[in-house]
Short mmCIF file of C-alpha atoms and ligand atoms in Angstrom, two decimals:
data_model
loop_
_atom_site.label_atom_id
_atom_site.label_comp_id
_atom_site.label_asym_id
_atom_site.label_seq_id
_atom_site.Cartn_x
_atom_site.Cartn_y
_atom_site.Cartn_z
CA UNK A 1 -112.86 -73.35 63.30
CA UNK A 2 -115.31 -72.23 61.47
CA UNK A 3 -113.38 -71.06 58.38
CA UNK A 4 -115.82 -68.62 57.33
CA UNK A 5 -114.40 -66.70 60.14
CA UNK A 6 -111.90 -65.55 57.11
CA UNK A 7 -113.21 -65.48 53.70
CA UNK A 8 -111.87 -63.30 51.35
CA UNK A 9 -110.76 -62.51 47.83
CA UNK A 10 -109.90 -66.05 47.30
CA UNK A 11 -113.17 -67.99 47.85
CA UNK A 12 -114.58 -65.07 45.35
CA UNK A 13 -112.48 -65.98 42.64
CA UNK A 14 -113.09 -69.45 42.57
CA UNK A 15 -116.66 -68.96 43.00
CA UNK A 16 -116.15 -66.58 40.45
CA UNK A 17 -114.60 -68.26 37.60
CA UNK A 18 -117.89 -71.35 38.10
CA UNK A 19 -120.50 -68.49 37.19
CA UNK A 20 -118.26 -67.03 34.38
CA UNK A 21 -118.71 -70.56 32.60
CA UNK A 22 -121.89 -71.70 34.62
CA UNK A 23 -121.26 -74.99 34.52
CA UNK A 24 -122.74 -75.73 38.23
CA UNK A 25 -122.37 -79.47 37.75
CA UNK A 26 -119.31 -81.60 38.95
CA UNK A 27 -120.40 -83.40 36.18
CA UNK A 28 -120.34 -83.29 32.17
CA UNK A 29 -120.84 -80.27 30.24
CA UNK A 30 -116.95 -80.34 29.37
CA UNK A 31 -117.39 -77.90 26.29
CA UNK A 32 -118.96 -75.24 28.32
CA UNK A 33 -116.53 -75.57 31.60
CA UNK A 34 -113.45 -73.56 30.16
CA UNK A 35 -111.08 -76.00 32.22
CA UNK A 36 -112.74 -75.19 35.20
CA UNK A 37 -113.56 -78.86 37.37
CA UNK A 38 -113.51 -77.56 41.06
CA UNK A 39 -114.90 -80.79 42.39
CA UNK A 40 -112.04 -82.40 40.60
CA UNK A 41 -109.21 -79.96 41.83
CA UNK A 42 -110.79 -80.26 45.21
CA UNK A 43 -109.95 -83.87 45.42
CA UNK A 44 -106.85 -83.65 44.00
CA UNK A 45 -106.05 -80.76 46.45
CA UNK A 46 -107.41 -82.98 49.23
CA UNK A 47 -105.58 -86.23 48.43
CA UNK A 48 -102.30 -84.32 49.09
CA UNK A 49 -103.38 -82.39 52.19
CA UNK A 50 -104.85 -85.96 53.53
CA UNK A 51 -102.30 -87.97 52.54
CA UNK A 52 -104.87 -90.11 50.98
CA UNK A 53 -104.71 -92.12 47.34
CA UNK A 54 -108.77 -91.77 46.81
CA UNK A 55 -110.87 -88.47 47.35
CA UNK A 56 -114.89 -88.53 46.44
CA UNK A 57 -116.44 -85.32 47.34
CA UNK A 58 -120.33 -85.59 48.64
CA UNK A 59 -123.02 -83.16 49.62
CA UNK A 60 -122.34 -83.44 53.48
CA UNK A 61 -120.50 -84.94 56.03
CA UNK A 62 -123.56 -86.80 57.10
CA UNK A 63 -123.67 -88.20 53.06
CA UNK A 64 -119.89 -89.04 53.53
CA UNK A 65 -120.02 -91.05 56.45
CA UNK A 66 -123.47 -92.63 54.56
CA UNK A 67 -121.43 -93.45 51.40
CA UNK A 68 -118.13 -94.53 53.54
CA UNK A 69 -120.49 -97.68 55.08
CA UNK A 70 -122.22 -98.21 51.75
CA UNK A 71 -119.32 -98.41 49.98
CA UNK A 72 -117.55 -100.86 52.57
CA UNK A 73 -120.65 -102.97 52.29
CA UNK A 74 -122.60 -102.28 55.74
CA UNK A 75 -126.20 -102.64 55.22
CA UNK A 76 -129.28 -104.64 57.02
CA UNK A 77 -128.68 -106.07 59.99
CA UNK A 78 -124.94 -105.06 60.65
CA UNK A 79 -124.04 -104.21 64.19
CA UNK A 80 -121.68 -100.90 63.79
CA UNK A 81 -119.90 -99.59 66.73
CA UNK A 82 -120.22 -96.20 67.43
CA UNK A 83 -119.51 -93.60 70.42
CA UNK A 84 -122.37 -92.52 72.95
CA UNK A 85 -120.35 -88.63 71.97
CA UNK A 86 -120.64 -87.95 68.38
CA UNK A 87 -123.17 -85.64 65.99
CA UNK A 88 -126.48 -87.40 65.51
CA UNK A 89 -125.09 -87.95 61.70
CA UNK A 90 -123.31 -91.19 62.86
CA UNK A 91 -126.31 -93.42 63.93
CA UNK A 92 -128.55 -91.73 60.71
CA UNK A 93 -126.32 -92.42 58.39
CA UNK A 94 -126.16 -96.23 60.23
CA UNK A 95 -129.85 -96.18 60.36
CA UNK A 96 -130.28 -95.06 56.87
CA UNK A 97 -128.85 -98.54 55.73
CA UNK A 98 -130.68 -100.45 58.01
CA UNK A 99 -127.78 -101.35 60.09
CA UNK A 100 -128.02 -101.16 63.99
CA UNK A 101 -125.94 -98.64 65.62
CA UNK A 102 -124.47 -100.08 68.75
CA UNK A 103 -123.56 -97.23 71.05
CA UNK A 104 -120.43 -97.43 73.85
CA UNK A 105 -118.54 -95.90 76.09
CA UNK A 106 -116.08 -93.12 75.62
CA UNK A 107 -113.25 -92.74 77.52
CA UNK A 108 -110.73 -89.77 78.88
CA UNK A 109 -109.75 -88.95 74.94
CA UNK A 110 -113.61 -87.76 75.01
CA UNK A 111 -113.95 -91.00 71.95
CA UNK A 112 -114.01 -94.86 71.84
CA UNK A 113 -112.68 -96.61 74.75
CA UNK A 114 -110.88 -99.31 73.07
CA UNK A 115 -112.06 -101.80 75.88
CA UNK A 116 -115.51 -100.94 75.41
CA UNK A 117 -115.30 -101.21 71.40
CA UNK A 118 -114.11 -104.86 72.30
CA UNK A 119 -116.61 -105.97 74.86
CA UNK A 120 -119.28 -104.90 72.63
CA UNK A 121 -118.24 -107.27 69.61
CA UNK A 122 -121.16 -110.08 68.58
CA UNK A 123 -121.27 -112.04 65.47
CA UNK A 124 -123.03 -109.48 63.74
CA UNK A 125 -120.74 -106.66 63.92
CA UNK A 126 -119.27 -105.27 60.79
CA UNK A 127 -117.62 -102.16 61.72
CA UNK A 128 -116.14 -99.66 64.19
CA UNK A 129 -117.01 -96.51 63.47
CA UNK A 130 -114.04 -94.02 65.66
CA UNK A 131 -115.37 -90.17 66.04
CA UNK A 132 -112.51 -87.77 66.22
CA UNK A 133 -114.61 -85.28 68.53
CA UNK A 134 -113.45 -81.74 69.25
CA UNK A 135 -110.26 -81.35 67.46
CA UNK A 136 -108.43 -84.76 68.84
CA UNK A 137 -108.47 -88.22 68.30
CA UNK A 138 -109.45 -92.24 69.67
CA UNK A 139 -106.31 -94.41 70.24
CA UNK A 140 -106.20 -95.72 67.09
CA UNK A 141 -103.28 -98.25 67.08
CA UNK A 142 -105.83 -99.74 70.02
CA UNK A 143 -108.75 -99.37 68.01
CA UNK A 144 -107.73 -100.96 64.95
CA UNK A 145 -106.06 -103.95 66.93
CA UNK A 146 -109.39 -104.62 67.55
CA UNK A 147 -110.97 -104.41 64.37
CA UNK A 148 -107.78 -106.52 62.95
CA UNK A 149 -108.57 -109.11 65.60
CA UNK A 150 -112.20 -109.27 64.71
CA UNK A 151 -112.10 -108.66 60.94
CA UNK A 152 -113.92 -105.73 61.58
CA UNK A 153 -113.89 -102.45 58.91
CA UNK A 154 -112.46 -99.54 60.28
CA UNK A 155 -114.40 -96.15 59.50
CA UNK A 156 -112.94 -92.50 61.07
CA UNK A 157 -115.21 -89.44 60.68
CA UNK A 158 -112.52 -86.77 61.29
CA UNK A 159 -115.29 -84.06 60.69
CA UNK A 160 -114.15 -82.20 63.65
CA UNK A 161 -110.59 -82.75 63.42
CA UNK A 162 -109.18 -81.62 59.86
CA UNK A 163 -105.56 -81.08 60.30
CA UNK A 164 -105.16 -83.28 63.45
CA UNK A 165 -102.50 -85.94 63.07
CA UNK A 166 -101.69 -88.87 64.58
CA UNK A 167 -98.10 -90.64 64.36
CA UNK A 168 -97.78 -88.28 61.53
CA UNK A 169 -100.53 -89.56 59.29
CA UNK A 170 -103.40 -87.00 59.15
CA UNK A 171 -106.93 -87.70 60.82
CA UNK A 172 -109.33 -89.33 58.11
CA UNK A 173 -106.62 -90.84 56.88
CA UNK A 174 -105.75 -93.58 59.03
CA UNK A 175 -108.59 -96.38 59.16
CA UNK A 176 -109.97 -97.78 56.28
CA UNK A 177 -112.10 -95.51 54.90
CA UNK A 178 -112.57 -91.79 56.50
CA UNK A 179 -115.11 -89.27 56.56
CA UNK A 180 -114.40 -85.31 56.82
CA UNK A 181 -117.35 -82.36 56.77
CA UNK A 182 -116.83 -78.98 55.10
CA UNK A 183 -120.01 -77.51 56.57
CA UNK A 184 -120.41 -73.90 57.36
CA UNK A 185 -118.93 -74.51 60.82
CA UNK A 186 -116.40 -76.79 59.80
CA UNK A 187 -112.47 -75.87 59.92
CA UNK A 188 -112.77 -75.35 56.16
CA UNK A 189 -116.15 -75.39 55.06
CA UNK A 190 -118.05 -75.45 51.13
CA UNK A 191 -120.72 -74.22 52.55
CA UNK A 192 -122.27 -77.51 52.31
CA UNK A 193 -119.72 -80.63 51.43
CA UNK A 194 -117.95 -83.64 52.00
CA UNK A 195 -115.57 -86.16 51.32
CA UNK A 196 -114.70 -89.71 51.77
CA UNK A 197 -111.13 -90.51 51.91
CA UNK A 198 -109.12 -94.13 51.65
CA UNK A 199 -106.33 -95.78 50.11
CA UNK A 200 -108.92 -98.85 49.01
CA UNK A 201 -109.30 -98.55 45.05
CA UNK A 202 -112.60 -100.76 45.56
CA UNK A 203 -113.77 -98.30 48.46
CA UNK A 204 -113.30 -95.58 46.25
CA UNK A 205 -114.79 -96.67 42.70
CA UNK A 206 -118.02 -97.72 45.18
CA UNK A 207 -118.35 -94.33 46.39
CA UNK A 208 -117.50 -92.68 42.95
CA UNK A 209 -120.52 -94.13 41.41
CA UNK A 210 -122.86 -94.97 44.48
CA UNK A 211 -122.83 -90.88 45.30
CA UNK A 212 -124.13 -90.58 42.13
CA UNK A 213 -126.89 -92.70 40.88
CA UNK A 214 -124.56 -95.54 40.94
CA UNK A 215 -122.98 -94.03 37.39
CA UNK A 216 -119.88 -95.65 35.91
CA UNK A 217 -118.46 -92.58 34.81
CA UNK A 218 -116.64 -93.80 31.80
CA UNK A 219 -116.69 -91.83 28.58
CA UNK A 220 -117.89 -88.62 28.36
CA UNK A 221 -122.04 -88.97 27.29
CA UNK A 222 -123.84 -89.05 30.85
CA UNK A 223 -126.80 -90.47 29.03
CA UNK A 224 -125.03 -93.72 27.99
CA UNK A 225 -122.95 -94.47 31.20
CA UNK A 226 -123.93 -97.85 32.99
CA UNK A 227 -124.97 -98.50 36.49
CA UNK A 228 -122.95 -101.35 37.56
CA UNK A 229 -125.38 -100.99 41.01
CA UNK A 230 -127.65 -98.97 42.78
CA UNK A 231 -126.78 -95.61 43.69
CA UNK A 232 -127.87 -92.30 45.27
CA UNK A 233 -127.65 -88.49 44.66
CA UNK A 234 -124.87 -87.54 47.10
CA UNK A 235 -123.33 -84.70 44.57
CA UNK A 236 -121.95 -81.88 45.18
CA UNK A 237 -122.07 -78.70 43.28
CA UNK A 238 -119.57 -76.86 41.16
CA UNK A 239 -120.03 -74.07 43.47
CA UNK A 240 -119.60 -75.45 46.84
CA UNK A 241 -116.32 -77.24 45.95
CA UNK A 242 -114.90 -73.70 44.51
CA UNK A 243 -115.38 -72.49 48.04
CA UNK A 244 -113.39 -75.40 50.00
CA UNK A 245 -111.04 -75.63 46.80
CA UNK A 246 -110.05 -71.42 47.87
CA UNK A 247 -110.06 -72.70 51.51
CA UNK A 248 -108.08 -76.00 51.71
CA UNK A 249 -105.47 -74.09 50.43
CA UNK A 250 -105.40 -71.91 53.51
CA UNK A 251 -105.17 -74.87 55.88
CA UNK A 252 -102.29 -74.51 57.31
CA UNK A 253 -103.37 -70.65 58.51
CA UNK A 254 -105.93 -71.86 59.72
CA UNK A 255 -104.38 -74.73 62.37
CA UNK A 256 -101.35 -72.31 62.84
CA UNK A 257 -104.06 -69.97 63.90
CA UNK A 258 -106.32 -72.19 65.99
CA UNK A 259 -102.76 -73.51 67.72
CA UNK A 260 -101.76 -69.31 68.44
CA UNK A 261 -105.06 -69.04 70.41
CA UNK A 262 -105.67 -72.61 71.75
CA UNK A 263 -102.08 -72.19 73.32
CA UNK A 264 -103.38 -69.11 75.26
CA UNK A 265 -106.12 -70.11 76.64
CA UNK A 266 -104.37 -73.40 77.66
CA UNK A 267 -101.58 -71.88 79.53
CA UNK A 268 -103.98 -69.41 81.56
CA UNK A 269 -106.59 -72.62 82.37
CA UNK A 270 -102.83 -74.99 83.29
CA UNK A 271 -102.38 -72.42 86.56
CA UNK A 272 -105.93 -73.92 87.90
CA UNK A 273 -104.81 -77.30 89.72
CA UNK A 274 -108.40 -78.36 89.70
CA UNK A 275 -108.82 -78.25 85.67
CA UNK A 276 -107.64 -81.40 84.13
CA UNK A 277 -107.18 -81.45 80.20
CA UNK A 278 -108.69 -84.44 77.94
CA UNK A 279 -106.20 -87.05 77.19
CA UNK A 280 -104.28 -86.98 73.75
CA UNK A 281 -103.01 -90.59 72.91
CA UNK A 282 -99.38 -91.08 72.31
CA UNK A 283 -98.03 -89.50 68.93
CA UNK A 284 -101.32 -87.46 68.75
CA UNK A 285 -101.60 -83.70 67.50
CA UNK A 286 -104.98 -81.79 67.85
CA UNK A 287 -106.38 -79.66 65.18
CA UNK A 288 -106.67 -77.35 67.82
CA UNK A 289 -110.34 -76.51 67.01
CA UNK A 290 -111.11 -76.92 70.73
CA UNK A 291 -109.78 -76.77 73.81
CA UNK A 292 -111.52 -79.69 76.26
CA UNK A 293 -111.37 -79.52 80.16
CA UNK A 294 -112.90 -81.61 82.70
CA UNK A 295 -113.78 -79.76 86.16
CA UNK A 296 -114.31 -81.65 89.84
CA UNK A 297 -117.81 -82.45 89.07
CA UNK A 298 -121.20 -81.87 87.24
CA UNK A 299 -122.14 -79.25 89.51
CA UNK A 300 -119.09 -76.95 89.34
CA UNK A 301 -119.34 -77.58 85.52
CA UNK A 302 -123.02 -76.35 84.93
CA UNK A 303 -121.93 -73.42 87.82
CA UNK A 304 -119.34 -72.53 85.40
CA UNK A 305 -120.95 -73.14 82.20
CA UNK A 306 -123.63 -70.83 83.13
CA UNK A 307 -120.90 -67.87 84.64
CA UNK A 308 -119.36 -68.55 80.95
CA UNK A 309 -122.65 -67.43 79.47
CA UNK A 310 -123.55 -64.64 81.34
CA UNK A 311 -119.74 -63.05 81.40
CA UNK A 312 -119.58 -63.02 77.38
CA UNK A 313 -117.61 -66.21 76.69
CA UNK A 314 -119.39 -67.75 74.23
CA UNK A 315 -119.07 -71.21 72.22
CA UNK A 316 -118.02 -72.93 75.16
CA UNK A 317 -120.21 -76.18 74.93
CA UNK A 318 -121.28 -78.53 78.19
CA UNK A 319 -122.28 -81.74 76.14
CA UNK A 320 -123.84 -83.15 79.07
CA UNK A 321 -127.43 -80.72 78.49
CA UNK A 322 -126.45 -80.42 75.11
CA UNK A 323 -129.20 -81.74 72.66
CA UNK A 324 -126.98 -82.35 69.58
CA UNK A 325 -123.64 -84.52 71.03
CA UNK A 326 -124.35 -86.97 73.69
CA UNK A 327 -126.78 -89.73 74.13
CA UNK A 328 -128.73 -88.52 77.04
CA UNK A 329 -130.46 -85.85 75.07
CA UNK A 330 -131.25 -88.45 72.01
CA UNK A 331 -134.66 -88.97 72.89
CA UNK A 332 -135.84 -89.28 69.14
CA UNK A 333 -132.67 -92.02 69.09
CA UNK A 334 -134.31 -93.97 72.15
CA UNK A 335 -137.96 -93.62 71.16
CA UNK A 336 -137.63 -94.48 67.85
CA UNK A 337 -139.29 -91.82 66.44
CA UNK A 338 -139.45 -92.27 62.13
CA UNK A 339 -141.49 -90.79 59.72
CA UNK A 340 -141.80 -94.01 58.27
CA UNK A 341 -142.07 -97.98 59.93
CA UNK A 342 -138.57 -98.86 60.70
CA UNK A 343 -137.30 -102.51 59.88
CA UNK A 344 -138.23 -104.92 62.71
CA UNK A 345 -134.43 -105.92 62.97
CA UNK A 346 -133.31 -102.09 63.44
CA UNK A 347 -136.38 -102.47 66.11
CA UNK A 348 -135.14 -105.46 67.89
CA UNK A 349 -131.94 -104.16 67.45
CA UNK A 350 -131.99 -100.78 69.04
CA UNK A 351 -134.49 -102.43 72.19
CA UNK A 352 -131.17 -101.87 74.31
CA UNK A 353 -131.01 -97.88 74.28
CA UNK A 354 -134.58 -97.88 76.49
CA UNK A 355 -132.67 -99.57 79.10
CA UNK A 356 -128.74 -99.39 78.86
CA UNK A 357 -126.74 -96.58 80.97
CA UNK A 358 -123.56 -95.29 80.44
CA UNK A 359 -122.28 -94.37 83.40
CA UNK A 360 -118.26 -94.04 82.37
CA UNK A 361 -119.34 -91.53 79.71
CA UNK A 362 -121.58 -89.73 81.45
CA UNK A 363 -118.66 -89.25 84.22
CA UNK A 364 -116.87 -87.63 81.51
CA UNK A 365 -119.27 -85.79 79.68
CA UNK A 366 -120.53 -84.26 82.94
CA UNK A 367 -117.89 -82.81 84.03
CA UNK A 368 -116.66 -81.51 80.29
CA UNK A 369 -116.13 -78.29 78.84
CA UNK A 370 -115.59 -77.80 75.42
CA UNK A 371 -114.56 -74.49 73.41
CA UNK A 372 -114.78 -73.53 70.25
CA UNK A 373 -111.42 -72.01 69.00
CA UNK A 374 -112.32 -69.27 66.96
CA UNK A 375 -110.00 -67.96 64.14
CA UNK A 376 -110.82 -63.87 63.83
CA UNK A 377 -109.91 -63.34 67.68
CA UNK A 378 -106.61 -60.71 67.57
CA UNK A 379 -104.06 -62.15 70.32
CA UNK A 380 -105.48 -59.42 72.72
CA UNK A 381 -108.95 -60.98 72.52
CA UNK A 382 -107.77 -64.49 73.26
CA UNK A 383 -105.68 -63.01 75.93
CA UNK A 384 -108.62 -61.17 77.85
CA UNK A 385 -110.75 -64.04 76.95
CA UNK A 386 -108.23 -66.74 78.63
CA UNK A 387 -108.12 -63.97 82.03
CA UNK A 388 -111.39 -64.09 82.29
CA UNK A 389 -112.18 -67.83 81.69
CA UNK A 390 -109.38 -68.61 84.43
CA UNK A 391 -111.05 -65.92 87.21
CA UNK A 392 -114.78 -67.52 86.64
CA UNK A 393 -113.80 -71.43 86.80
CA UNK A 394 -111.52 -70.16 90.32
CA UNK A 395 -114.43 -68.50 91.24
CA UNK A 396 -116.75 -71.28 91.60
CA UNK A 397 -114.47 -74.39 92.46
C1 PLP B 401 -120.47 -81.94 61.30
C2 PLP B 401 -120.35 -83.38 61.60
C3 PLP B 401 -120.90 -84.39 60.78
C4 PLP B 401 -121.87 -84.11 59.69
O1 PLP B 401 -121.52 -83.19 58.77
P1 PLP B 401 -122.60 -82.35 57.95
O2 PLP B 401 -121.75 -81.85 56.83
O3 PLP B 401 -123.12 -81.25 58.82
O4 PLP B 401 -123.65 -83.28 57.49
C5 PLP B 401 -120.63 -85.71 61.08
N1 PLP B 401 -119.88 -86.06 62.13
C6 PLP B 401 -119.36 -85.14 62.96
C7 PLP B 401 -118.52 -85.59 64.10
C8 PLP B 401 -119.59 -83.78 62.74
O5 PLP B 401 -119.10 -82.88 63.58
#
């Protein structure tokens, strides 16, 4: 992660071959396309990678996981469980539907905490929404044990995990209906993109025509397609999906990559009896996009955080006084800060956050480190990089 890292002649030539035609729509205009549907070979190209029946490509990963809930029927009023360590994404898209995001614990996999998920079930809740953070993965024969024993839908935003797999099935892939991001800093990015994923034919047609204006998309005259229901511009363009259609192919580089050098630095930090590694659940395999360690305690963790930065080793994030990934920083969350009224039942429903404390994630995210495994380091990089992160956290324990 990011694949930018490595762009070459083969993004070009897909971009390439949209501005020869200049069809920049996913959308119509078949005369002038010259066979070229990127969006369309995209999913097609996805749906085998993901193991998945039904691909609709969006503008974001913050649209997918919108469209995933919208097209599984959440809306006013639902209760949807989410982590308190995610992207801000997962309680706006929530919000935007006027469901209540209902925040809980993580546990040592750094996502849900099955137990948690289950103690925070009311009559309201709809869905469970699992965040595959940092390259890994929830327990998610746990997690959907629950959701089977409450009739609850099972969403998975696998934005940070593309090509993780669990029990063999690849991350995105597993609950009901999953979410991935091809963002610039994504694992394979568009640019801007991204994709709902889910064996549901229903789940699928909904988010085929909800992303877009709530079009049918029968026939071949835009102009005269129905709208069966209400819908929303969630496109994406021609040119976007030529990118991630160039880079999806080089997946497997990528992770073989991202394994090469999360392997190094692993080994060096496994001397260091005081560094303890997140937990993978049984029959999981990272993406390797990160490599997660927990230290003794907050203090050592900021100490080291800080010797990180000033010794060169960047994109090594501590979550805990990190604005964008944990709920103690989510001030706009808590204070309900809108540009426009919110719903009094979002209101009433979000009261909790001025006054609820998480102490078991905190305990976690405190003592976290989390880095970024970068795909243009050479071997000798990682390898000088992995000496030196080893000396600083042995320094300061
Ligand atoms: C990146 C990300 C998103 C949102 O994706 P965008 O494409 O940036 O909107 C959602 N969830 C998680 C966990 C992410 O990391």
């Amino acid at each position: 992660m990011p694949g930018f890292e490595l762009f070459s002649d083969l993004e070009r030539k897909e971009v390439n071959d949209v501005l020869d035609n200049g069809v920049l729509m996913r959308y119509g205009f078949d005369g002038m396309r010259k066979g070229h549907w990127k969006a369309k070979a995209l999913e097609s190209e996805l749906s085998s990678t993901f193991n998945t029946k039904y691909v609709q490509l969006v503008s974001s990963g913050t649209a997918a996981v919108t469209v995933a809930l919208a097209s599984a029927g959440v809306g006013a009023g639902d209760e949807v469980i989410m982590p308190t360590f995610t992207f801000v994404a997962s309680f706006e898209a929530i919000m935007m539907l006027g469901a209540i995001p209902v925040l809980v614990d993580i546990d040592s996999t750094l996502t849900l905490d099955p137990s948690a998920v289950e103690a925070a079930v009311t009559s309201r809740t709809k869905a469970v929404m699992v965040v595959q953070m940092c390259g890994s993965m929830g327990d998610m024969d746990a997690l959907r044990s629950v959701c089977e024993t409450h009739n609850l839908i099972f969403i998975e935003d696998a934005c940070q995990a593309i090509g993780g797999t669990y029990k063999g099935q690849p991350l995105g892939s597993i609950a009901d209906i999953g979410c991935f991001s091809f963002d610039f800093v994504k694992t394979i990015t568009c640019g801007e993109g991204g994709a709902v994923v889910t064996n549901s034919e229903a789940y699928y047609t909904h988010a085929d025509h909800y992303s877009d204006h709530g079009h049918d998309h029968i026939g071949h005259d835009r102009g005269a397609e129905t709208h069966p229901f209400l819908g929303y511009n969630f496109r994406i363009s021609e040119l976007h999906a030529a990118v991630g259609l160039a880079q999806v192919r080089r997946l497997p580089e990528f992770i073989e990559i991202q394994k090469r050098n999360y392997t190094i630095l692993r080994e060096a930090l496994s001397q260091i009896p005081e560094v303890e590694f997140r937990k993978i659940p049984n029959g999981g395999v990272e993406s390797y996009a990160f490599l997660n360690f927990f230290l003794p305690d907050l203090d050592t963790t900021r100490k080291v955080s800080e010797a990180f930065k000033e010794n060169g080793v960047d994109a090594c994030f501590h979550y805990y006084d990190n604005n964008w990934h944990y709920i103690r920083k989510w001030d706009h969350l808590k204070d309900l800060k809108s540009l426009f009224p919110i719903s009094a039942e979002v209101k009433e429903g979000l009261k909790y956050l001025t006054s609820k404390t998480f102490e078991q994630s905190d305990a976690f995210i405190a003592r976290n480190l989390s880095c970024l495994i970068k795909l243009s380091w050479t071997e000798y990089e990682v390898k000088a990089r992995a000496e030196k992160m080893a000396q600083i956290i042995t320094s300061k324990i």
